[in-house]
mmCIF file of C-alpha atoms in Angstrom:
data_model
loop_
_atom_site.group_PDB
_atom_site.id
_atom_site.type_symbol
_atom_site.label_atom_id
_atom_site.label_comp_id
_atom_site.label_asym_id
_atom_site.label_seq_id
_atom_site.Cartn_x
_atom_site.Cartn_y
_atom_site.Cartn_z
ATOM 1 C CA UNK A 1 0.000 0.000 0.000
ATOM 2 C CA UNK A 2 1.379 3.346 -0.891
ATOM 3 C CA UNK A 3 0.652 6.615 1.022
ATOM 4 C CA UNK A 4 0.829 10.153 -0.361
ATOM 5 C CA UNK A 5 1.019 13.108 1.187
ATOM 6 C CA UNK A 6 3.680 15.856 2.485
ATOM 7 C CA UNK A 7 5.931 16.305 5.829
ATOM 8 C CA UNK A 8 5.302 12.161 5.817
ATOM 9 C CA UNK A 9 8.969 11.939 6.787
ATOM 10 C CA UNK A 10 12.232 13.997 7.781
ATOM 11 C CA UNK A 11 14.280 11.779 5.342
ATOM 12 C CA UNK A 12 14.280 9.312 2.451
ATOM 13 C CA UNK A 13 15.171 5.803 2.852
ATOM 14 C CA UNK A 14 14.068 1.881 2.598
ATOM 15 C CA UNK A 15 14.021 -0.861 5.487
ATOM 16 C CA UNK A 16 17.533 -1.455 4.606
ATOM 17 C CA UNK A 17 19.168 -2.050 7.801
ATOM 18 C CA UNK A 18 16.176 -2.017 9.951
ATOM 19 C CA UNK A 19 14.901 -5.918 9.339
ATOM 20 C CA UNK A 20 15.738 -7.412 12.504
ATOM 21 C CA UNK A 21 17.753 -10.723 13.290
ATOM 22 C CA UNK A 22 14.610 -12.627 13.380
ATOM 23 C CA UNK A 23 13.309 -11.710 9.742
ATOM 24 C CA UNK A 24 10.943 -9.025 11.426
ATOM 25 C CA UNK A 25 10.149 -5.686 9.524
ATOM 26 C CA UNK A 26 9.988 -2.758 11.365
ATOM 27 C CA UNK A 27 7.225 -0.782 12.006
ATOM 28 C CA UNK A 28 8.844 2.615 12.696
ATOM 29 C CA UNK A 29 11.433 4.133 9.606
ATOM 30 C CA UNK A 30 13.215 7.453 11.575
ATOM 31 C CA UNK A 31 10.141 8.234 14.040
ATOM 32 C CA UNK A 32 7.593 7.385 11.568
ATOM 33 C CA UNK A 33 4.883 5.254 11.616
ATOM 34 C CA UNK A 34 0.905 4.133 10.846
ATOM 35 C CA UNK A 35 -1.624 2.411 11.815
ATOM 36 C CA UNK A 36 -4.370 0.838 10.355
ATOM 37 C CA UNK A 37 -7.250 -0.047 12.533
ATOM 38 C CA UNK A 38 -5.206 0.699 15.608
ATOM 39 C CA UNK A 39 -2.837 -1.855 14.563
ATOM 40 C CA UNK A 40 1.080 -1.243 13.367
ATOM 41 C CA UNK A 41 1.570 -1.120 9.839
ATOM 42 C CA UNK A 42 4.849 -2.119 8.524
ATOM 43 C CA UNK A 43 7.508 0.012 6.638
ATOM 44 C CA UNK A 44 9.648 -0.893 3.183
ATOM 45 C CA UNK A 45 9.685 2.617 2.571
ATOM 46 C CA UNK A 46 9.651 6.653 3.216
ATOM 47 C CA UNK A 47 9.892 9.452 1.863
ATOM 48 C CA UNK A 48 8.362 13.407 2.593
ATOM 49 C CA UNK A 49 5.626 12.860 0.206
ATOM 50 C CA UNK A 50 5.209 8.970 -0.285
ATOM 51 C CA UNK A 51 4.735 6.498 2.382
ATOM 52 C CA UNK A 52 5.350 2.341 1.214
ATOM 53 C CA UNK A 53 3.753 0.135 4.003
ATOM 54 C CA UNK A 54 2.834 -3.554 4.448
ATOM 55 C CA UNK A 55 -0.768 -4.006 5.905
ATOM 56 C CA UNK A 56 -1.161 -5.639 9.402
ATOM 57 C CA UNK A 57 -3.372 -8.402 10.008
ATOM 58 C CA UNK A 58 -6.392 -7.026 10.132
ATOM 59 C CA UNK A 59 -8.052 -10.641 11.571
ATOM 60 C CA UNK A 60 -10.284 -10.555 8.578
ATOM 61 C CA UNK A 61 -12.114 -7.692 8.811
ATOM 62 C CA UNK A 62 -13.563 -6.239 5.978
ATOM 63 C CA UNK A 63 -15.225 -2.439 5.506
ATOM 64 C CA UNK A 64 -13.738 0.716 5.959
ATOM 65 C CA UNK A 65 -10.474 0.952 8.439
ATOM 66 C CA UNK A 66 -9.175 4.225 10.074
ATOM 67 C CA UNK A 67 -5.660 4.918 8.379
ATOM 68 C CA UNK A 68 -3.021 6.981 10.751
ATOM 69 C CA UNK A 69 0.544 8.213 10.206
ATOM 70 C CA UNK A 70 2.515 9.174 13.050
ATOM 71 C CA UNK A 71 5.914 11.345 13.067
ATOM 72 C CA UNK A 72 7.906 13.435 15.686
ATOM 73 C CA UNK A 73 5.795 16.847 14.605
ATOM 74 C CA UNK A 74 2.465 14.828 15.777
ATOM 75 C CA UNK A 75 -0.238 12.761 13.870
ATOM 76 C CA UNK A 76 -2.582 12.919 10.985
ATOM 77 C CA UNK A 77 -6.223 13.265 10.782
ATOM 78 C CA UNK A 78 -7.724 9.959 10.551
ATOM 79 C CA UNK A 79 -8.295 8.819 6.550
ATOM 80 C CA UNK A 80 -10.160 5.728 5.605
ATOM 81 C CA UNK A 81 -9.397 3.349 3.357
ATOM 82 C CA UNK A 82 -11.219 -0.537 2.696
ATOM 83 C CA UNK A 83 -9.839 -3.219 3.930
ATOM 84 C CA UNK A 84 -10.768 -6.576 1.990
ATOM 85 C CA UNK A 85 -9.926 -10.021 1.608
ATOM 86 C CA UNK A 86 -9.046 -9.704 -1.905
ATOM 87 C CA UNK A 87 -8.215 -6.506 -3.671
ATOM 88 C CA UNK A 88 -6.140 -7.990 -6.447
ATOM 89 C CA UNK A 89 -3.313 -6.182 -8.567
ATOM 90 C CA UNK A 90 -0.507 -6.269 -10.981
ATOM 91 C CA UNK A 91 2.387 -3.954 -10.578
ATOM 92 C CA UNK A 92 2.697 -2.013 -14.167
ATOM 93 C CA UNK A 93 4.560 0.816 -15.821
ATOM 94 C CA UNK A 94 3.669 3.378 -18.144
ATOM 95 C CA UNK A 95 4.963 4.179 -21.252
ATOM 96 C CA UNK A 96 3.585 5.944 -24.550
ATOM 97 C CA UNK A 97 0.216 6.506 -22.961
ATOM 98 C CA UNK A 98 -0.737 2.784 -22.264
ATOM 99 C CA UNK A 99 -0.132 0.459 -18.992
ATOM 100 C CA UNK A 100 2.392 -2.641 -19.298
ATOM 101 C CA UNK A 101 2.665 -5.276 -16.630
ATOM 102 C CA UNK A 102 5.884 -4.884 -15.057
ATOM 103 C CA UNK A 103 6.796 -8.670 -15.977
ATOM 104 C CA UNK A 104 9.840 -10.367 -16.954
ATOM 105 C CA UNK A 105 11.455 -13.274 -18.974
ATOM 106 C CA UNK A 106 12.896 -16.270 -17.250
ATOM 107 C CA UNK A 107 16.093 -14.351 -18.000
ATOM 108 C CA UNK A 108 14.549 -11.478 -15.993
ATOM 109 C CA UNK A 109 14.325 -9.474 -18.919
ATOM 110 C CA UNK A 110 11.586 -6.997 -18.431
ATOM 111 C CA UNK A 111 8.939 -7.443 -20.881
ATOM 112 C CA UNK A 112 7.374 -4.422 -23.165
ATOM 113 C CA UNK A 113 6.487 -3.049 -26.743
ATOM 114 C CA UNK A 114 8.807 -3.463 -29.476
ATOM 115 C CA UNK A 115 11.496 -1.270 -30.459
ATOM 116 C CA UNK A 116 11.937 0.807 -26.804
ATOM 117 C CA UNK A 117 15.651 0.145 -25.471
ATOM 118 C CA UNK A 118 15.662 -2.493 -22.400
ATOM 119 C CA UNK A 119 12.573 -4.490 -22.821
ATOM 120 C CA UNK A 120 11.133 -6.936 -25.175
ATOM 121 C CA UNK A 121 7.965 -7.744 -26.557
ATOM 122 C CA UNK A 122 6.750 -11.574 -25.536
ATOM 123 C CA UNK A 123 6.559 -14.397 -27.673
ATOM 124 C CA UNK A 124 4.101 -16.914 -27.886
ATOM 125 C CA UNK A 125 4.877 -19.724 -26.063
ATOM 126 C CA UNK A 126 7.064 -18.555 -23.686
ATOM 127 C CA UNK A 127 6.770 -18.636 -19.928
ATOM 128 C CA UNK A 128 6.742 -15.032 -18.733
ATOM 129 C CA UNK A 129 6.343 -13.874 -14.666
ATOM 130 C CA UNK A 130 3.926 -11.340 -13.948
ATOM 131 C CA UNK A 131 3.870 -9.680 -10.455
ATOM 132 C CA UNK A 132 1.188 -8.128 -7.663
ATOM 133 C CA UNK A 133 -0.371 -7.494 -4.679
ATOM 134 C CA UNK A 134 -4.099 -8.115 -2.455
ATOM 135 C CA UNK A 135 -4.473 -11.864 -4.228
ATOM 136 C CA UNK A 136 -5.535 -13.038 -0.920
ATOM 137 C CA UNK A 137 -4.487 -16.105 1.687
ATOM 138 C CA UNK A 138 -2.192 -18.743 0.645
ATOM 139 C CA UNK A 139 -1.488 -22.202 2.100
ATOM 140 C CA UNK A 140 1.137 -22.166 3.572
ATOM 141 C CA UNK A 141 -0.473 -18.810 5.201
ATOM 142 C CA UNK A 142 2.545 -16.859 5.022
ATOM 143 C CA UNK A 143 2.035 -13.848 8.034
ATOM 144 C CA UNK A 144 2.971 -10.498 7.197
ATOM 145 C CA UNK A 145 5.726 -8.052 8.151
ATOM 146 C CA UNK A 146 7.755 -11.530 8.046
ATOM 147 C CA UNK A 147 10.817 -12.055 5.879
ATOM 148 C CA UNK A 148 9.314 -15.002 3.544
ATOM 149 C CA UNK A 149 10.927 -16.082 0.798
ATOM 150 C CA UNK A 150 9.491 -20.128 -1.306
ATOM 151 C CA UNK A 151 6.681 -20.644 -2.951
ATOM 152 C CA UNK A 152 3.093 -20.812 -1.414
ATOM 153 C CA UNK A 153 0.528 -21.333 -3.571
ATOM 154 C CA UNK A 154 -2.878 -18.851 -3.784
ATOM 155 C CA UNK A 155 -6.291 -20.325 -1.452
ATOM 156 C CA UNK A 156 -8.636 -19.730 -4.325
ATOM 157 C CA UNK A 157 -8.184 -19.804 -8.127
ATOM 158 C CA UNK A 158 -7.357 -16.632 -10.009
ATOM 159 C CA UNK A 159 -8.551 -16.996 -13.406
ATOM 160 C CA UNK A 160 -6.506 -15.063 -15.944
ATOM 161 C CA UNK A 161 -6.955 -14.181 -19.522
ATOM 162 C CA UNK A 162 -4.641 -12.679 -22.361
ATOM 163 C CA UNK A 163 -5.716 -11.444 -25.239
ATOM 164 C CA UNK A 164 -9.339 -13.215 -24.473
ATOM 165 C CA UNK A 165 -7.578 -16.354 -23.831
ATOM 166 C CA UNK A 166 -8.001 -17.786 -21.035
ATOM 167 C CA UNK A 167 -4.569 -19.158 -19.642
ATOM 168 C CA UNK A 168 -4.180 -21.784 -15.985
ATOM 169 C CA UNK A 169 -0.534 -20.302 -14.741
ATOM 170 C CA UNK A 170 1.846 -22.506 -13.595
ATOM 171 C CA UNK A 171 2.193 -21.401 -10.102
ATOM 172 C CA UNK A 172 0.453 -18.339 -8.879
ATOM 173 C CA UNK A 173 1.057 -17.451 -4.691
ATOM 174 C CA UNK A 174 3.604 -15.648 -2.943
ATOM 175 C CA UNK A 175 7.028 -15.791 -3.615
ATOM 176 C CA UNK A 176 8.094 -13.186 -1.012
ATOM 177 C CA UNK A 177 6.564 -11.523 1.623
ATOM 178 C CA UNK A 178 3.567 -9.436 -0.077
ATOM 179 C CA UNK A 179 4.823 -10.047 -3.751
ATOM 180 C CA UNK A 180 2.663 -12.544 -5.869
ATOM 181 C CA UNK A 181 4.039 -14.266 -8.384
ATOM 182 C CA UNK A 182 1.943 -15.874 -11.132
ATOM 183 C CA UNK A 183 4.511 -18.019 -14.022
ATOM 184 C CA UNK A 184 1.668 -18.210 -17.198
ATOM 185 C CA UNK A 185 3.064 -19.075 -20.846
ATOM 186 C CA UNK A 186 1.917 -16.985 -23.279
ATOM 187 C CA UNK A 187 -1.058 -18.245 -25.739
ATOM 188 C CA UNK A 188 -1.375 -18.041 -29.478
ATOM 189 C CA UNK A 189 -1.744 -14.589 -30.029
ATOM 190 C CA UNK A 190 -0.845 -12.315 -33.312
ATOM 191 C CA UNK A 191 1.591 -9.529 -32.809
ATOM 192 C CA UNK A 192 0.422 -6.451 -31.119
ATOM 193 C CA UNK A 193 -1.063 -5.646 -27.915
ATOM 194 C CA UNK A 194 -3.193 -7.944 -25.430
ATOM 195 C CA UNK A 195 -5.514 -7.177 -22.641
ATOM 196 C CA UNK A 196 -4.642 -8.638 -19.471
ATOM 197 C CA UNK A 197 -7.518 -9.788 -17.012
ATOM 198 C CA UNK A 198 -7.415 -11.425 -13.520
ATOM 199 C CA UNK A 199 -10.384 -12.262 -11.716
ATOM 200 C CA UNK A 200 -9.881 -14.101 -7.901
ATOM 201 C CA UNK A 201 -13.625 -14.804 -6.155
ATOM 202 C CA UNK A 202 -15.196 -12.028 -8.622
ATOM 203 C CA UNK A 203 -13.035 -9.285 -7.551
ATOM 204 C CA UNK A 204 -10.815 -7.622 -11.087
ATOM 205 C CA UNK A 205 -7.931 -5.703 -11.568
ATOM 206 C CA UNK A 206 -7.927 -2.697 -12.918
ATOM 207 C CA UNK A 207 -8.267 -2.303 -16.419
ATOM 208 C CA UNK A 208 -6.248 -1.122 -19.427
ATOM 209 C CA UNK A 209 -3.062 -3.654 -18.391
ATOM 210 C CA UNK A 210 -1.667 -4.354 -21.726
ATOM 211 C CA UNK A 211 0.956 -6.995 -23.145
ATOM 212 C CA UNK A 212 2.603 -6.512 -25.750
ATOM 213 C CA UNK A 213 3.051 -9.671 -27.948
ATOM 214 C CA UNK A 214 5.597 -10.442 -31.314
ATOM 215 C CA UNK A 215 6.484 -13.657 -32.784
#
């Protein structure tokens, strides 16, 4: 979950450093911290104006939650935000106008439209790893602000489709603490660009995620 804002923090850094010896993340970065329904939220990152935080859990509640950041010059107002058991999403970039996965080759080549230095358009075929956040509970459950790294596979199904085809990944779940990995190989697609859709228990993504496909 990101934050935005301004006076969020004095300085600008990442958790580097401040995982402790038992894997745990911390929940303060330089006097700064939130809550989220009372509870500690964890920190990856801060900055002045942006705020990255893994949520609590929340012991399955679901509805609005109260949303609080704390720093040495006092507290915020209280903002709410929904808290759900699902609230699924792939991490993208932008470029030209449109929205591209941010997913990469088994080489970890980032994958992306044709001619545009550093990525590559995918083939058909080919086994490509897409990446996201708010799939839901895996088994093994894997708790959060925990170092995790292994595989554990998603609770429910996710049912994805590219280009209108419908595609069964290979492994979707967690690969590290709050990252979800999902390994699908590309369908039989012409060149150009694909929707992407993922559905988990009826709840979408966002739309307009396009890949871009060339034989």
């Amino acid at each position: 979950t990101t934050i935005f804002g301004t006076n969020l923090s004095p300085s600008t850094r990442d958790w580097s450093g401040a995982i402790d010896s038992a894997g745990n993340f911390p929940i303060s970065l330089d006097g700064v911290s939130v809550t989220i329904d009372g509870k500690p939220a964890f920190i990856y990152y801060a900055s002045p104006t942006q705020l990255n935080i893994q949520a609590p859990d929340l012991a399955g509640k679901t509805g609005p939650v109260p949303v609080v950041v704390k720093t040495a010059a006092g507290e915020s107002a209280a903002y709410s935000a929904i808290a759900a058991k699902q609230l699924p999403g792939l991490f993208t970039y932008s470029l030209g106008g449109k929205t591209y996965p941010a997913a990469v080759r088994l080489d970890a080549v980032v994958v992306g439209p044709p001619n545009v230095p550093g990525v590559v358009p995918a083939k058909p075929g080919e086994m490509i790893l897409f990446f996201g956040t708010g799939f839901g509970p895996t088994n093994p459950a894997v708790s959060p602000g925990k170092v995790f790294s292994g595989a554990a596979p998603l609770v429910d199904n996710v049912v994805m489709r590219i280009g209108g085809t419908t595609v069964t990944p290979a492994f979707a779940g967690l690969s590290s603490s709050g990252l979800y990995q999902f390994n699908v190989t590309i369908p039989d697609l012409a060149n150009g660009e694909h929707a992407v859709e993922m559905t988990i228990n009826s709840v979408s993504i966002p739309t307009g995620v396009v890949i871009a496909v060339q034989r």
